């Protein structure tokens, strides 16, 4: 038949010889899935380092017989340092997404005002119970949620892994009054440090997780007495000046 397509001699028709059908939607779905898996693995890699640091620190602290807090524990600066290493990588990988990169340059008094925000939220509302209810009502998820490819989302997710580990570890401890106040002081100190790495939604998640850490400590404390924000600021001010 004229015009008919004929195979070369000795060749057999086979479905495997035909090029695969290109389906844009399916390709896009697979690329998105691969991208999400890579981002999740990256967050897990750095998050595990923070988690290990947190677990070792909690295990080595005598929360029940702790002395009166005189400053934030060294682990707080260590967490910020390790998150800074991740930041150096993320700056080269992802676009800026409105992160608060100017926090490092603000005055110490402004930083203390930021630190007081979380403690004030716990104390000025008059109830840790109310804040705890808010946390569980919002159901903020760190694990399992897709990570956006932005600086704030990546760094916020990494910080979230470490803070979630801290919550889990504290829930296995029994704290005395001074131990709880030390935990509160640590979170008060960490708040502005971690805000430097985050922005937008990720900042809200980190702030809420810091509040959740303190709330977990209150639940596990024999004497759940927290310090006033002004007292926390004074302790950290004396710590900055070396007094």
mmCIF file of C-alpha atoms in Angstrom:
data_model
loop_
_atom_site.group_PDB
_atom_site.id
_atom_site.type_symbol
_atom_site.label_atom_id
_atom_site.label_comp_id
_atom_site.label_asym_id
_atom_site.label_seq_id
_atom_site.Cartn_x
_atom_site.Cartn_y
_atom_site.Cartn_z
ATOM 1 C CA UNK A 1 0.000 0.000 0.000
ATOM 2 C CA UNK A 2 1.382 3.305 -1.072
ATOM 3 C CA UNK A 3 2.410 5.616 1.736
ATOM 4 C CA UNK A 4 2.281 2.862 4.347
ATOM 5 C CA UNK A 5 4.943 2.847 7.084
ATOM 6 C CA UNK A 6 7.171 -0.224 6.968
ATOM 7 C CA UNK A 7 9.760 -1.402 9.510
ATOM 8 C CA UNK A 8 13.299 -2.193 8.444
ATOM 9 C CA UNK A 9 13.890 -5.821 7.516
ATOM 10 C CA UNK A 10 14.445 -7.930 10.625
ATOM 11 C CA UNK A 11 12.997 -5.341 12.983
ATOM 12 C CA UNK A 12 9.965 -6.097 15.099
ATOM 13 C CA UNK A 13 7.486 -3.615 16.434
ATOM 14 C CA UNK A 14 7.724 -3.150 20.205
ATOM 15 C CA UNK A 15 6.203 -0.739 22.693
ATOM 16 C CA UNK A 16 9.627 -0.369 24.285
ATOM 17 C CA UNK A 17 10.974 1.158 21.074
ATOM 18 C CA UNK A 18 8.586 4.070 21.333
ATOM 19 C CA UNK A 19 9.542 7.242 23.222
ATOM 20 C CA UNK A 20 7.707 7.620 26.562
ATOM 21 C CA UNK A 21 4.765 9.958 26.550
ATOM 22 C CA UNK A 22 5.652 13.345 28.035
ATOM 23 C CA UNK A 23 3.068 14.385 30.614
ATOM 24 C CA UNK A 24 3.969 17.841 31.987
ATOM 25 C CA UNK A 25 1.819 17.487 35.093
ATOM 26 C CA UNK A 26 3.418 14.203 36.102
ATOM 27 C CA UNK A 27 6.933 15.518 35.513
ATOM 28 C CA UNK A 28 6.182 18.580 37.603
ATOM 29 C CA UNK A 29 4.762 16.412 40.394
ATOM 30 C CA UNK A 30 7.848 14.211 40.499
ATOM 31 C CA UNK A 31 10.205 17.183 40.448
ATOM 32 C CA UNK A 32 8.290 18.792 43.313
ATOM 33 C CA UNK A 33 8.405 15.543 45.294
ATOM 34 C CA UNK A 34 12.156 15.213 44.740
ATOM 35 C CA UNK A 35 12.703 18.834 45.746
ATOM 36 C CA UNK A 36 10.652 18.405 48.932
ATOM 37 C CA UNK A 37 12.589 15.252 49.830
ATOM 38 C CA UNK A 38 15.936 17.001 49.374
ATOM 39 C CA UNK A 39 14.890 19.975 51.500
ATOM 40 C CA UNK A 40 13.542 17.687 54.229
ATOM 41 C CA UNK A 41 16.794 15.725 54.248
ATOM 42 C CA UNK A 42 18.820 18.934 54.516
ATOM 43 C CA UNK A 43 16.746 20.157 57.456
ATOM 44 C CA UNK A 44 17.037 16.760 59.138
ATOM 45 C CA UNK A 45 20.822 16.740 58.724
ATOM 46 C CA UNK A 46 21.321 20.045 60.534
ATOM 47 C CA UNK A 47 18.385 19.474 62.863
ATOM 48 C CA UNK A 48 19.885 16.246 64.168
ATOM 49 C CA UNK A 49 23.029 18.101 65.193
ATOM 50 C CA UNK A 50 20.972 20.603 67.179
ATOM 51 C CA UNK A 51 18.891 17.798 68.652
ATOM 52 C CA UNK A 52 21.959 15.881 69.814
ATOM 53 C CA UNK A 53 23.377 19.022 71.434
ATOM 54 C CA UNK A 54 20.077 19.686 73.213
ATOM 55 C CA UNK A 55 19.703 16.123 74.488
ATOM 56 C CA UNK A 56 23.225 16.013 75.878
ATOM 57 C CA UNK A 57 22.733 19.362 77.592
ATOM 58 C CA UNK A 58 19.427 18.393 79.202
ATOM 59 C CA UNK A 59 20.826 15.065 80.387
ATOM 60 C CA UNK A 60 23.848 16.721 82.008
ATOM 61 C CA UNK A 61 21.829 19.357 83.910
ATOM 62 C CA UNK A 62 20.519 18.814 87.435
ATOM 63 C CA UNK A 63 17.091 20.372 86.946
ATOM 64 C CA UNK A 64 15.721 19.285 90.303
ATOM 65 C CA UNK A 65 18.615 20.625 92.382
ATOM 66 C CA UNK A 66 19.688 23.485 90.152
ATOM 67 C CA UNK A 67 21.163 26.648 91.656
ATOM 68 C CA UNK A 68 19.565 30.062 91.210
ATOM 69 C CA UNK A 69 20.101 31.146 87.585
ATOM 70 C CA UNK A 70 22.856 33.707 87.013
ATOM 71 C CA UNK A 71 22.947 33.593 83.243
ATOM 72 C CA UNK A 72 21.974 31.567 80.194
ATOM 73 C CA UNK A 73 23.636 28.181 79.873
ATOM 74 C CA UNK A 74 26.504 27.903 77.330
ATOM 75 C CA UNK A 75 24.406 25.528 75.230
ATOM 76 C CA UNK A 76 22.319 28.525 74.101
ATOM 77 C CA UNK A 77 25.284 30.144 72.369
ATOM 78 C CA UNK A 78 26.308 26.761 70.980
ATOM 79 C CA UNK A 79 22.903 26.305 69.371
ATOM 80 C CA UNK A 80 23.114 29.771 67.800
ATOM 81 C CA UNK A 81 26.636 29.034 66.565
ATOM 82 C CA UNK A 82 25.591 25.785 64.881
ATOM 83 C CA UNK A 83 22.561 27.437 63.351
ATOM 84 C CA UNK A 84 24.951 30.086 62.033
ATOM 85 C CA UNK A 85 26.895 27.378 60.208
ATOM 86 C CA UNK A 86 23.703 26.289 58.513
ATOM 87 C CA UNK A 87 22.972 29.929 57.672
ATOM 88 C CA UNK A 88 26.288 30.236 55.819
ATOM 89 C CA UNK A 89 25.168 27.403 53.534
ATOM 90 C CA UNK A 90 21.573 28.548 53.156
ATOM 91 C CA UNK A 91 22.678 32.025 52.063
ATOM 92 C CA UNK A 92 24.264 30.419 49.021
ATOM 93 C CA UNK A 93 21.323 28.130 48.267
ATOM 94 C CA UNK A 94 18.064 29.979 48.777
ATOM 95 C CA UNK A 95 16.668 33.407 48.091
ATOM 96 C CA UNK A 96 16.152 36.024 50.771
ATOM 97 C CA UNK A 97 12.602 35.959 52.060
ATOM 98 C CA UNK A 98 12.359 38.955 54.347
ATOM 99 C CA UNK A 99 14.552 37.470 57.058
ATOM 100 C CA UNK A 100 15.520 39.748 59.937
ATOM 101 C CA UNK A 101 19.210 39.934 59.115
ATOM 102 C CA UNK A 102 19.633 43.246 60.925
ATOM 103 C CA UNK A 103 18.999 41.875 64.415
ATOM 104 C CA UNK A 104 22.686 41.355 65.105
ATOM 105 C CA UNK A 105 23.259 45.086 64.785
ATOM 106 C CA UNK A 106 20.540 46.273 67.161
ATOM 107 C CA UNK A 107 21.385 47.607 70.598
ATOM 108 C CA UNK A 108 21.457 45.371 73.653
ATOM 109 C CA UNK A 109 18.481 47.247 75.102
ATOM 110 C CA UNK A 110 16.443 46.488 71.988
ATOM 111 C CA UNK A 111 17.417 42.835 72.238
ATOM 112 C CA UNK A 112 16.274 42.751 75.846
ATOM 113 C CA UNK A 113 12.941 44.242 74.799
ATOM 114 C CA UNK A 114 12.566 41.392 72.329
ATOM 115 C CA UNK A 115 13.507 38.854 74.983
ATOM 116 C CA UNK A 116 10.837 40.267 77.242
ATOM 117 C CA UNK A 117 8.107 39.654 74.688
ATOM 118 C CA UNK A 118 7.855 35.918 75.260
ATOM 119 C CA UNK A 119 8.162 36.119 79.031
ATOM 120 C CA UNK A 120 5.623 38.910 79.121
ATOM 121 C CA UNK A 121 3.235 36.792 77.096
ATOM 122 C CA UNK A 122 3.497 34.072 79.713
ATOM 123 C CA UNK A 123 3.245 36.282 82.772
ATOM 124 C CA UNK A 124 1.234 39.364 81.851
ATOM 125 C CA UNK A 125 -1.689 37.293 80.596
ATOM 126 C CA UNK A 126 -1.656 35.868 84.089
ATOM 127 C CA UNK A 127 -1.614 32.229 83.105
ATOM 128 C CA UNK A 128 0.804 29.738 81.679
ATOM 129 C CA UNK A 129 -2.248 27.515 81.321
ATOM 130 C CA UNK A 130 -3.806 29.980 78.898
ATOM 131 C CA UNK A 131 -0.652 30.089 76.790
ATOM 132 C CA UNK A 132 -0.383 26.310 76.850
ATOM 133 C CA UNK A 133 -3.956 26.018 75.606
ATOM 134 C CA UNK A 134 -3.116 28.443 72.797
ATOM 135 C CA UNK A 135 -0.153 26.308 71.750
ATOM 136 C CA UNK A 136 -2.198 23.131 71.531
ATOM 137 C CA UNK A 137 -5.052 24.934 69.804
ATOM 138 C CA UNK A 138 -2.796 26.215 67.037
ATOM 139 C CA UNK A 139 -1.216 22.782 66.536
ATOM 140 C CA UNK A 140 1.886 24.221 64.929
ATOM 141 C CA UNK A 141 3.671 21.484 63.015
ATOM 142 C CA UNK A 142 7.402 21.373 62.435
ATOM 143 C CA UNK A 143 7.831 17.789 61.281
ATOM 144 C CA UNK A 144 6.085 16.440 58.219
ATOM 145 C CA UNK A 145 5.158 19.825 56.744
ATOM 146 C CA UNK A 146 6.715 20.693 53.365
ATOM 147 C CA UNK A 147 9.673 23.063 53.733
ATOM 148 C CA UNK A 148 9.673 26.080 51.457
ATOM 149 C CA UNK A 149 12.856 26.891 49.578
ATOM 150 C CA UNK A 150 13.574 30.177 51.353
ATOM 151 C CA UNK A 151 16.191 31.183 53.889
ATOM 152 C CA UNK A 152 13.673 31.836 56.651
ATOM 153 C CA UNK A 153 11.804 28.562 56.102
ATOM 154 C CA UNK A 154 14.949 26.426 56.037
ATOM 155 C CA UNK A 155 16.583 28.035 59.079
ATOM 156 C CA UNK A 156 13.300 28.167 60.971
ATOM 157 C CA UNK A 157 12.688 24.474 60.323
ATOM 158 C CA UNK A 158 16.198 23.558 61.493
ATOM 159 C CA UNK A 159 15.752 25.608 64.672
ATOM 160 C CA UNK A 160 12.345 24.002 65.142
ATOM 161 C CA UNK A 161 13.856 20.522 65.176
ATOM 162 C CA UNK A 162 16.181 21.518 67.998
ATOM 163 C CA UNK A 163 13.418 23.186 70.006
ATOM 164 C CA UNK A 164 11.062 20.236 69.551
ATOM 165 C CA UNK A 165 13.796 18.007 70.932
ATOM 166 C CA UNK A 166 14.136 20.334 73.907
ATOM 167 C CA UNK A 167 10.400 20.101 74.588
ATOM 168 C CA UNK A 168 10.518 16.306 74.427
ATOM 169 C CA UNK A 169 13.530 16.105 76.746
ATOM 170 C CA UNK A 170 12.072 18.499 79.326
ATOM 171 C CA UNK A 171 8.874 16.465 79.464
ATOM 172 C CA UNK A 172 10.966 13.562 80.783
ATOM 173 C CA UNK A 173 12.554 15.631 83.575
ATOM 174 C CA UNK A 174 11.469 16.742 87.040
ATOM 175 C CA UNK A 175 12.342 20.369 87.707
ATOM 176 C CA UNK A 176 12.771 22.330 90.903
ATOM 177 C CA UNK A 177 11.903 26.028 91.076
ATOM 178 C CA UNK A 178 15.436 27.156 90.169
ATOM 179 C CA UNK A 179 15.629 24.582 87.365
ATOM 180 C CA UNK A 180 12.431 25.918 85.834
ATOM 181 C CA UNK A 181 13.660 29.479 86.112
ATOM 182 C CA UNK A 182 16.943 28.503 84.444
ATOM 183 C CA UNK A 183 14.968 27.005 81.561
ATOM 184 C CA UNK A 184 12.875 30.170 81.346
ATOM 185 C CA UNK A 185 16.036 32.295 81.300
ATOM 186 C CA UNK A 186 17.547 30.160 78.537
ATOM 187 C CA UNK A 187 14.455 30.653 76.359
ATOM 188 C CA UNK A 188 14.429 34.370 77.163
ATOM 189 C CA UNK A 189 18.038 34.584 75.974
ATOM 190 C CA UNK A 190 17.471 32.438 72.894
ATOM 191 C CA UNK A 191 14.497 34.367 71.550
ATOM 192 C CA UNK A 192 16.360 37.306 69.921
ATOM 193 C CA UNK A 193 19.232 35.041 68.868
ATOM 194 C CA UNK A 194 16.900 32.756 66.926
ATOM 195 C CA UNK A 195 14.880 35.619 65.494
ATOM 196 C CA UNK A 196 17.964 36.700 63.573
ATOM 197 C CA UNK A 197 17.651 33.548 61.479
ATOM 198 C CA UNK A 198 13.910 33.638 60.873
ATOM 199 C CA UNK A 199 11.115 35.804 59.563
ATOM 200 C CA UNK A 200 7.401 35.702 58.885
ATOM 201 C CA UNK A 201 5.705 32.391 59.616
ATOM 202 C CA UNK A 202 8.924 30.652 60.649
ATOM 203 C CA UNK A 203 9.514 33.308 63.308
ATOM 204 C CA UNK A 204 6.043 32.681 64.717
ATOM 205 C CA UNK A 205 6.759 28.958 64.875
ATOM 206 C CA UNK A 206 10.070 29.484 66.686
ATOM 207 C CA UNK A 207 8.484 31.909 69.177
ATOM 208 C CA UNK A 208 5.666 29.466 69.871
ATOM 209 C CA UNK A 209 8.088 26.594 70.369
ATOM 210 C CA UNK A 210 10.097 28.650 72.876
ATOM 211 C CA UNK A 211 6.859 29.268 74.780
ATOM 212 C CA UNK A 212 6.101 25.561 74.567
ATOM 213 C CA UNK A 213 9.482 24.744 76.122
ATOM 214 C CA UNK A 214 8.671 26.905 79.146
ATOM 215 C CA UNK A 215 5.160 25.470 79.361
ATOM 216 C CA UNK A 216 6.582 21.942 79.336
ATOM 217 C CA UNK A 217 8.893 22.947 82.177
ATOM 218 C CA UNK A 218 5.970 24.341 84.176
ATOM 219 C CA UNK A 219 4.130 21.035 83.781
ATOM 220 C CA UNK A 220 7.144 19.120 85.112
ATOM 221 C CA UNK A 221 8.097 21.525 87.926
ATOM 222 C CA UNK A 222 7.468 20.822 91.595
ATOM 223 C CA UNK A 223 7.232 24.584 92.201
ATOM 224 C CA UNK A 224 6.090 26.272 88.950
ATOM 225 C CA UNK A 225 7.165 29.792 89.907
ATOM 226 C CA UNK A 226 8.395 31.863 86.978
ATOM 227 C CA UNK A 227 10.531 35.006 87.046
ATOM 228 C CA UNK A 228 9.195 38.415 86.072
ATOM 229 C CA UNK A 229 10.400 39.756 82.691
ATOM 230 C CA UNK A 230 12.260 42.599 84.427
ATOM 231 C CA UNK A 231 14.177 40.098 86.552
ATOM 232 C CA UNK A 232 15.123 38.094 83.458
ATOM 233 C CA UNK A 233 16.374 41.249 81.760
ATOM 234 C CA UNK A 234 18.410 42.219 84.814
ATOM 235 C CA UNK A 235 20.077 38.796 85.013
ATOM 236 C CA UNK A 236 21.015 38.899 81.344
ATOM 237 C CA UNK A 237 22.241 42.476 81.664
ATOM 238 C CA UNK A 238 24.532 41.438 84.522
ATOM 239 C CA UNK A 239 25.647 38.512 82.406
ATOM 240 C CA UNK A 240 26.548 40.860 79.519
ATOM 241 C CA UNK A 241 28.578 43.112 81.790
ATOM 242 C CA UNK A 242 30.254 40.228 83.586
ATOM 243 C CA UNK A 243 28.790 41.070 87.005
#
